[in-house]
Coordinates of C-alpha atoms and ligand atoms in Angstrom, one line a residue:
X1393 CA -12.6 119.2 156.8
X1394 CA -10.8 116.4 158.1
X1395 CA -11.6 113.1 155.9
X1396 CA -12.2 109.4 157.5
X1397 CA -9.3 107.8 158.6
X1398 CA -7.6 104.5 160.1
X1399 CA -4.3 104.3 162.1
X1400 CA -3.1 101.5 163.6
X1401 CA -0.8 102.1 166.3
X1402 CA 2.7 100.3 166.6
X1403 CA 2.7 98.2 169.6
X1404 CA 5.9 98.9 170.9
X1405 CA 7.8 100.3 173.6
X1406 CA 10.7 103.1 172.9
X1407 CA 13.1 104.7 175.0
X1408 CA 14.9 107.7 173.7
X1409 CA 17.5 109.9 175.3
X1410 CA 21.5 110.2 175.6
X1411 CA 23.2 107.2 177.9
X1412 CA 19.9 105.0 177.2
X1413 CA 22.5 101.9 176.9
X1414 CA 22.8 101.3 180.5
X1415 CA 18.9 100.4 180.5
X1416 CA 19.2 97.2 178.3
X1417 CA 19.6 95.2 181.0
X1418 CA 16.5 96.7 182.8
X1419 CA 14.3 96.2 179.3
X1420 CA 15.0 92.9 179.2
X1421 CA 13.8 92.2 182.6
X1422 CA 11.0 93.8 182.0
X1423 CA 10.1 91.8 179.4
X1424 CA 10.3 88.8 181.5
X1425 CA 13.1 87.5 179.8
X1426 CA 17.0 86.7 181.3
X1427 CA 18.9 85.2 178.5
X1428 CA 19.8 87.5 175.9
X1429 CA 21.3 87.1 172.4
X1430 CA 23.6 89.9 171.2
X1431 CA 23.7 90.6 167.9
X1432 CA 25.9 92.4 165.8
X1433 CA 28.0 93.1 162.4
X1434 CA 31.4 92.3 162.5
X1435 CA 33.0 95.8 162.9
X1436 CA 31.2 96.3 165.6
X1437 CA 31.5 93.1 167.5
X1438 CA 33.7 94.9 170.0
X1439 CA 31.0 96.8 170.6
X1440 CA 28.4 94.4 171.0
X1441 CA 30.9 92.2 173.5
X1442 CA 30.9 95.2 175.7
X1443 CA 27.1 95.4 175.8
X1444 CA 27.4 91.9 176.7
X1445 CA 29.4 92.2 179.6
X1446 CA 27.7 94.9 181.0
X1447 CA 24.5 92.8 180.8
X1448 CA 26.5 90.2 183.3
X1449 CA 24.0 87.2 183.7
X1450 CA 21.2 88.7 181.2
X1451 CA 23.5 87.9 178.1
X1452 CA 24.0 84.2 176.7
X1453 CA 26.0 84.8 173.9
X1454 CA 26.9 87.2 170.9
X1455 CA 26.4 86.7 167.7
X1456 CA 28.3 89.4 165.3
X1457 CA 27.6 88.0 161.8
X1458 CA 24.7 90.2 160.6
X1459 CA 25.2 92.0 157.2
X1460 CA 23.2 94.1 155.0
X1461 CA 20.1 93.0 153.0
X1462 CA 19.6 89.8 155.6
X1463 CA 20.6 86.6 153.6
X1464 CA 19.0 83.6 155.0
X1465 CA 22.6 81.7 155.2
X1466 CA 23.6 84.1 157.5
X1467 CA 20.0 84.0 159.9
X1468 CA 20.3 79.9 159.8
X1469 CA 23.9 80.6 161.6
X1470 CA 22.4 83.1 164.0
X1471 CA 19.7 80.3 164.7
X1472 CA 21.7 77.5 165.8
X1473 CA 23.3 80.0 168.4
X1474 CA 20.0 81.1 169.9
X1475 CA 19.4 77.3 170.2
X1476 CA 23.2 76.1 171.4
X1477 CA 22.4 79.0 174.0
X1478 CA 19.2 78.3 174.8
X1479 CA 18.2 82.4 174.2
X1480 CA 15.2 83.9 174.7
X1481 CA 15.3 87.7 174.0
X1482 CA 17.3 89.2 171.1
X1483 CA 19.5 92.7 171.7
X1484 CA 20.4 94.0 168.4
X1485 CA 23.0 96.7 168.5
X1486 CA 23.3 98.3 165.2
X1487 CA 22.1 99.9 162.0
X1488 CA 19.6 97.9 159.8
X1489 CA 21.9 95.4 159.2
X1490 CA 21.4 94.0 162.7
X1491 CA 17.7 95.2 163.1
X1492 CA 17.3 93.0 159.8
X1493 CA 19.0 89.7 161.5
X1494 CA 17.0 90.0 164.8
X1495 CA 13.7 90.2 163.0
X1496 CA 14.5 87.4 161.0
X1497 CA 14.9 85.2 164.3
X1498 CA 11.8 86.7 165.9
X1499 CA 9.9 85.6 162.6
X1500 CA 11.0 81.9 163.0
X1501 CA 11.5 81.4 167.0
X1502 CA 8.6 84.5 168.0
X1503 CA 11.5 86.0 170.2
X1504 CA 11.1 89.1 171.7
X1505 CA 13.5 91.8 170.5
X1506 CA 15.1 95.1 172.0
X1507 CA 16.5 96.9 169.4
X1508 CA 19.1 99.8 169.7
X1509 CA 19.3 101.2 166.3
X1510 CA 23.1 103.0 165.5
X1511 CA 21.7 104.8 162.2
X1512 CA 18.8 106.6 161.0
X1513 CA 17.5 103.2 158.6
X1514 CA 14.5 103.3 160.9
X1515 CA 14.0 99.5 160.3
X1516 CA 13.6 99.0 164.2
X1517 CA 10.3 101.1 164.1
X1518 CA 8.3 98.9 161.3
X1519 CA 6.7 95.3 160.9
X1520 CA 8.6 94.8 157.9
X1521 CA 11.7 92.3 157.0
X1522 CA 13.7 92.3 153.5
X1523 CA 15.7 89.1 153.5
X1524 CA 17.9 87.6 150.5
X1525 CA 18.0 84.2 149.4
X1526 CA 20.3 83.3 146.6
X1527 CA 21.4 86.6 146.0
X1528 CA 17.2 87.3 145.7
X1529 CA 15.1 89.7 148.0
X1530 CA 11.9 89.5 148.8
X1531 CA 10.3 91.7 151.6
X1532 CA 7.2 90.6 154.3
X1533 CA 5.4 92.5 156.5
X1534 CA 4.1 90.8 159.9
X1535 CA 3.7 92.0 163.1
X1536 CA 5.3 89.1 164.5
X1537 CA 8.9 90.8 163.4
X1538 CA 8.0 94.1 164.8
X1539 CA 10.6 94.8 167.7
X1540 CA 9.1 94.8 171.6
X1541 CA 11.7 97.5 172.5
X1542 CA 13.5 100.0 170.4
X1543 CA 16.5 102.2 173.0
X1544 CA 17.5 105.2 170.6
X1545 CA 20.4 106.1 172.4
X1546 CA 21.9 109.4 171.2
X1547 CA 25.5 108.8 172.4
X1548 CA 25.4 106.3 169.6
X1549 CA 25.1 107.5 167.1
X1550 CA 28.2 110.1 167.6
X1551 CA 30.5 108.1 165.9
X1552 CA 28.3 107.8 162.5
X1553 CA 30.5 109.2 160.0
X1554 CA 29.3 112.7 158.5
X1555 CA 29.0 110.9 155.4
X1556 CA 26.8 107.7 156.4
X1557 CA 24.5 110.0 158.3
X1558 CA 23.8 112.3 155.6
X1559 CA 22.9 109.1 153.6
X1560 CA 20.9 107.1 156.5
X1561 CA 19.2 110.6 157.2
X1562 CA 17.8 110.8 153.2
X1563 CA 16.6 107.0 153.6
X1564 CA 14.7 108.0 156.8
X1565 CA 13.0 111.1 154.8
X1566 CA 12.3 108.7 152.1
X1567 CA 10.1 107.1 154.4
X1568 CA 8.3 110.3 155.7
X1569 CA 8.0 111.6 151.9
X1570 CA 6.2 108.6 150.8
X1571 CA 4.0 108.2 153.6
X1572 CA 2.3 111.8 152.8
X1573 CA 1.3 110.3 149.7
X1574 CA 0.4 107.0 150.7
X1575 CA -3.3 105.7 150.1
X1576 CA -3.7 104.5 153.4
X1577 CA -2.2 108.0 154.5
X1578 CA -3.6 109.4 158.2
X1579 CA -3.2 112.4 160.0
X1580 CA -1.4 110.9 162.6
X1581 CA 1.4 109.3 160.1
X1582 CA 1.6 112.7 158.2
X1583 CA 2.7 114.4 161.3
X1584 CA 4.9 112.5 162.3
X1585 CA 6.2 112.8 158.5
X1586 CA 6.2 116.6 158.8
X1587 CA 8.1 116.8 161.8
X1588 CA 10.6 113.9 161.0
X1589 CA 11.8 115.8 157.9
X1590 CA 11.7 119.2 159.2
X1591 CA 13.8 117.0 162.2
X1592 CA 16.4 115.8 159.3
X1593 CA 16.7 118.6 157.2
X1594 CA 17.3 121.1 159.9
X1595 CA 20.2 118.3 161.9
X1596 CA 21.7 117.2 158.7
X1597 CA 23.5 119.8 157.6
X1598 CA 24.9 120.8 161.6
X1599 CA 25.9 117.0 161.4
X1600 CA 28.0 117.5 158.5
X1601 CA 29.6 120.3 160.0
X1602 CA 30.1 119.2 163.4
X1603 CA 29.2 115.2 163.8
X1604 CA 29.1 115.1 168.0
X1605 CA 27.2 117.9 168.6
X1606 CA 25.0 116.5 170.6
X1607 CA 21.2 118.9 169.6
X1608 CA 21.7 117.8 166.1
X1609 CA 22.0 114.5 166.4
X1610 CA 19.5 114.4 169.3
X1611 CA 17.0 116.0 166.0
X1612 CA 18.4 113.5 164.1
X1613 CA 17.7 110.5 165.7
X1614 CA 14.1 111.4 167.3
X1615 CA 13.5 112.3 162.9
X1616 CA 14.1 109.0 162.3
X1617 CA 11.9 107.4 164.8
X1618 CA 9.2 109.8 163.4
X1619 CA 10.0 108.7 159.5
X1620 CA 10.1 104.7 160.7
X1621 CA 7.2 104.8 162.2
X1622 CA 5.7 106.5 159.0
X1623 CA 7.3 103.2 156.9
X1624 CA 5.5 101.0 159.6
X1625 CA 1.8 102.6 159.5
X1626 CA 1.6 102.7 155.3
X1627 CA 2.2 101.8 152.4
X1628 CA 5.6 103.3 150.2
X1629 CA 5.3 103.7 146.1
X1630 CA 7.3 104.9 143.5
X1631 CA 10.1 105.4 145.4
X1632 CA 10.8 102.8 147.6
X1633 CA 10.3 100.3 144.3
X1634 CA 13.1 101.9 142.8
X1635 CA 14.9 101.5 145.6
X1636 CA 14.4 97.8 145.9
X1637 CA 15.2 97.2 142.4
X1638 CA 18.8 99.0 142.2
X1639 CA 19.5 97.5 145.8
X1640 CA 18.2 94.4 145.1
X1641 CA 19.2 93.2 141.5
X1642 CA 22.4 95.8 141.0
X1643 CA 23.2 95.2 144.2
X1644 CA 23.8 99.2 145.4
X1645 CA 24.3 100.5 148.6
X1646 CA 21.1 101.0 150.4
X1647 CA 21.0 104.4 152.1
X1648 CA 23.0 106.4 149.2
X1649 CA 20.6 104.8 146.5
X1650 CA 17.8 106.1 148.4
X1651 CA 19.5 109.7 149.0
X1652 CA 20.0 109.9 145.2
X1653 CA 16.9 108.5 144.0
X1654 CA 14.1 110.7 146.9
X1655 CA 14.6 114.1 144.5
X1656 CA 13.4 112.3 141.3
X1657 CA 10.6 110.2 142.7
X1658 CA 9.4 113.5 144.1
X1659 CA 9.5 115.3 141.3
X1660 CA 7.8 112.1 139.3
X1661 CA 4.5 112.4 141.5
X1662 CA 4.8 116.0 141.9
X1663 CA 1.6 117.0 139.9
X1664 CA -0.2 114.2 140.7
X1665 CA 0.0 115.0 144.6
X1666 CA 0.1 118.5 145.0
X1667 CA -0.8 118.1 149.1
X1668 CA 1.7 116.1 149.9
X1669 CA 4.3 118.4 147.6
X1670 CA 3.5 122.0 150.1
X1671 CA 3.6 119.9 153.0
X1672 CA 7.2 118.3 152.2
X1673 CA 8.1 121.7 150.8
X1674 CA 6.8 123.1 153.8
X1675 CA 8.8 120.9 156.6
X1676 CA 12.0 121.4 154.1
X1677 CA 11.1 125.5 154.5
X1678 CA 11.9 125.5 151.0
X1679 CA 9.8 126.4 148.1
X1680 CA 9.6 123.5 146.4
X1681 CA 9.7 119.5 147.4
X1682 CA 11.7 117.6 144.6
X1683 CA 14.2 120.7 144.7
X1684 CA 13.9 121.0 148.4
X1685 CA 15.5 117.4 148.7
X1686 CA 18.3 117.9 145.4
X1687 CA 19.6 120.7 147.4
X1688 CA 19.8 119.3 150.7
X1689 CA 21.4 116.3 149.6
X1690 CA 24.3 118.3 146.9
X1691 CA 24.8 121.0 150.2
X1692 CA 25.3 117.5 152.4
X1693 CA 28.0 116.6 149.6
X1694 CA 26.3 113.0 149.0
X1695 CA 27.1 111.2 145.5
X1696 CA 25.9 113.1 142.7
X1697 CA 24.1 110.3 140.8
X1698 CA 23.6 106.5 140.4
X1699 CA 26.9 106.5 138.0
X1700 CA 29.1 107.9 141.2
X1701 CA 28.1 104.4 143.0
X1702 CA 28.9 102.1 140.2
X1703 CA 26.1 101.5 138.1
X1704 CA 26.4 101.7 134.7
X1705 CA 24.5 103.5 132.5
X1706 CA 23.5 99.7 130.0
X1707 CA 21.4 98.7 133.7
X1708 CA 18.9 101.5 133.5
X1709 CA 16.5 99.5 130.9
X1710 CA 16.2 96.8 133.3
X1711 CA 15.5 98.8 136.0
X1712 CA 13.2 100.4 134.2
X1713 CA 11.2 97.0 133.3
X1714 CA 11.6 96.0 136.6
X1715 CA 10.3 99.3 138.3
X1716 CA 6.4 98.3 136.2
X1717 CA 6.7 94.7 136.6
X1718 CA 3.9 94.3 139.0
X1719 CA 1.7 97.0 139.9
X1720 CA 1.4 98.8 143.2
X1721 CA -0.1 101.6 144.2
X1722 CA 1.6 105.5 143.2
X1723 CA -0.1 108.5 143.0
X1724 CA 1.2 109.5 139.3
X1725 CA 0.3 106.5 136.9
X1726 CA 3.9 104.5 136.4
X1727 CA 4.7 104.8 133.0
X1728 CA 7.7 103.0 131.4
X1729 CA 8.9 106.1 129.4
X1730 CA 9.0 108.4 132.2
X1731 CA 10.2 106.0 134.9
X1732 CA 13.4 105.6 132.6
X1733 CA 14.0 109.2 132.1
X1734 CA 13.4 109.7 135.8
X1735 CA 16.0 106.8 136.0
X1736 CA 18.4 108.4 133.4
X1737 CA 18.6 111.4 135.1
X1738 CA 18.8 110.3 138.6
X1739 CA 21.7 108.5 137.0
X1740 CA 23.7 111.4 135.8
X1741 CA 22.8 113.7 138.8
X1742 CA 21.0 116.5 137.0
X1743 CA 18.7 118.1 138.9
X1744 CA 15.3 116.7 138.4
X1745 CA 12.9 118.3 136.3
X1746 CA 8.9 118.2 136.9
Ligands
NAD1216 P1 24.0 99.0 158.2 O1 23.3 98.5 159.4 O2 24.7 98.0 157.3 O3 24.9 100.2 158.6 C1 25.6 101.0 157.6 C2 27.0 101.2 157.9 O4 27.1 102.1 159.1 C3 27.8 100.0 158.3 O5 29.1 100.1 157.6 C4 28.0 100.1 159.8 O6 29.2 99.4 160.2 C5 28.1 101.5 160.0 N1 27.6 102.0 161.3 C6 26.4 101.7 161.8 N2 26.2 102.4 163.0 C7 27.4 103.1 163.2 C8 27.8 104.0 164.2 N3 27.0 104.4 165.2 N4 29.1 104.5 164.1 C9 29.9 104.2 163.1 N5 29.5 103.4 162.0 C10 28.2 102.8 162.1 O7 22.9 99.7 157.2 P2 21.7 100.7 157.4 O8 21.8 101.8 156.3 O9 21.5 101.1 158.8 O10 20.5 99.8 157.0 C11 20.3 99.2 155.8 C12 19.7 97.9 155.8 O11 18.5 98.0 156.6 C13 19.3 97.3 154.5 O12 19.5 95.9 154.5 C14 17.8 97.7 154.4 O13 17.1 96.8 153.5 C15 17.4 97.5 155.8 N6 16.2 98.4 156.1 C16 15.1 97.8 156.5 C17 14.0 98.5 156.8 C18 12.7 97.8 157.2 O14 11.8 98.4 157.6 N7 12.7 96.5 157.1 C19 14.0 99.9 156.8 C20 15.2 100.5 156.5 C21 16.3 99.8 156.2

């Protein structure tokens, strides 16, 4: 029998398809809006220029400073341009990097955003923002920085190295895999988690071995809309802590730390959420969930362990402490001794045990 439940829906507007680019201009109209801030990282300022020009009298400016984990330096920069240029819509044109800078500016000036995501991060599809402040990250949630518009353009995402989608497509499972444990899980959320892995799993490896065909990456993409939105409805655990401690205070990449990491946290809350475990397992169509995911990420050839992307072995105590500092809510009870073995062996890349 189906137990009580409460889902908030995301209140926004998303357009999906190949060649969705060529209807910015039209989503910013139809926000009521006519002078539009690009925003971009720097490699891909050419690209955000373009975008720009083929908004003609919509676009006021680009900005192509955004960088990962969102240091407030860099949003006070982007701020004085939406003011020189008198903006009032953002267009962000990238990965989470970007997403993460346009939020950031629709916290503080209650811009409207439409977002046009280049990765699977998934950031576009939540109320969340992580930003860093001398060289510290701290994380909100408000619905003020949830994006109006999110354009998933397939086309875009053609040129996402096999590598960097293997990675960004583990970080959007990690989203999906938590939310079917979650406390405030629903039925809505959990499928939308079931189909946004099976999504992933199933495009991933066709990615790897052939990056612009276009059905897998179409899979791909519309996975990790479905795994976002799971981020955006509840609440993350063991996981996603881990996560923000190696990013945050060892300063690791992002979407490879959560690739490596998703196998062991599984595995961690295995017995205490045996649900959840069949119905990963289950979208995976493998026999087992923490497994499942090892696999999957060895067949996609990502980095074998947290050693293969520089951190060394003397920082796992710290993670460790840091990982229990402050509660928060996990189905398995977080226990120092196990969380550093989990840690340890996440570390060297064995595969995890239960
Ligand atoms: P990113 O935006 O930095 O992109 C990763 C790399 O991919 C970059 O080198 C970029 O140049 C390249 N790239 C992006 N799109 C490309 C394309 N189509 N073709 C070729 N190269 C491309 O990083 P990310 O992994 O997308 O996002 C990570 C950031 O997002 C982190 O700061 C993380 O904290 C944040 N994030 C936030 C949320 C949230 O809900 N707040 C969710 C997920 C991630």
């Amino acid at each position: 029998m189906l137990d009580a439940f409460t889902y908030e829906a995301p209140a926004q507007r998303v357009v999906f398809g190949r060649g969705k680019l060529s209807e910015v201009g039209e989503e910013v109209r139809r926000l009521g809006r006519s002078r539009a801030l690009v925003l971009s990282t720097l490699p891909h300022e050419a690209n955000a220029r373009r975008l720009s020009d083929q908004l003609g009298p919509l676009a006021v400016g680009v900005f192509s400073g955004a960088v990962m984990h969102t240091p407030v330096e860099v949003t006070e920069r982007a701020l004085r341009e939406v003011q020189d240029r008198r903006a009032d819509c953002i267009v962000s044109l990238g990965g989470g990097s970007t997403t993460g800078l346009g939020k950031a500016i629709a916290l503080q000036t209650g811009l409207d955003q439409v977002v046009i995501p280049t990765t699977y991060a998934g950031s576009e599809a939540t109320p969340i923002l992580g930003q860093t402040d001398g060289g510290r990250k701290t994380t909100l949630k408000d619905k003020a920085v949830l994006p109006e518009v999110v354009i998933y353009d397939v086309d875009l995402t053609l040129t996402l190295p096999p590598k960097l989608s293997a990675s960004s497509g583990l970080n959007a499972m990690a989203h999906a895999v938590e939310a079917l444990y979650a406390p405030e899980g629903n039925p809505v959320t959990s499928m939308l988690a079931e189909q946004g892995i099976a999504a992933l799993a199933c495009a991933l490896p066709s990615i790897v071995a052939n990056p612009t065909g276009i059905g897998a990456r179409t899979d791909a993409l519309f996975g990790a809309w479905a795994c976002g939105t799971c981020l955006g409805t509840v609440g993350m655990s063991l996981h996603h802590k881990l996560c923000h401690v190696l990013g945050g205070t060892f300063d690791l990449p992002h979407a490879e730390t959560h690739a490596i990491i998703l196998p062991y946290a599984v595995a961690y809350n295995a017995a205490a959420a045996p649900e959840a475990m069949a119905r990963i397992a289950h979208a995976l169509s493998m026999n087992d969930a923490a497994l499942g995911i090892f696999r999957l990420a060895r067949k996609l050839g990502l980095p074998s362990g947290l050693h293969a992307i520089g951190l060394q072995e003397a920082a796992l105590d710290q993670a460790a402490d840091l990982a229990v500092a402050s509660p928060y809510p996990n189905p398995a009870p977080l226990d120092r001794t196990r969380i550093r073995s989990l840690l340890q062996a996440a570390w060297k890349g064995e595969a995890p045990s239960l």
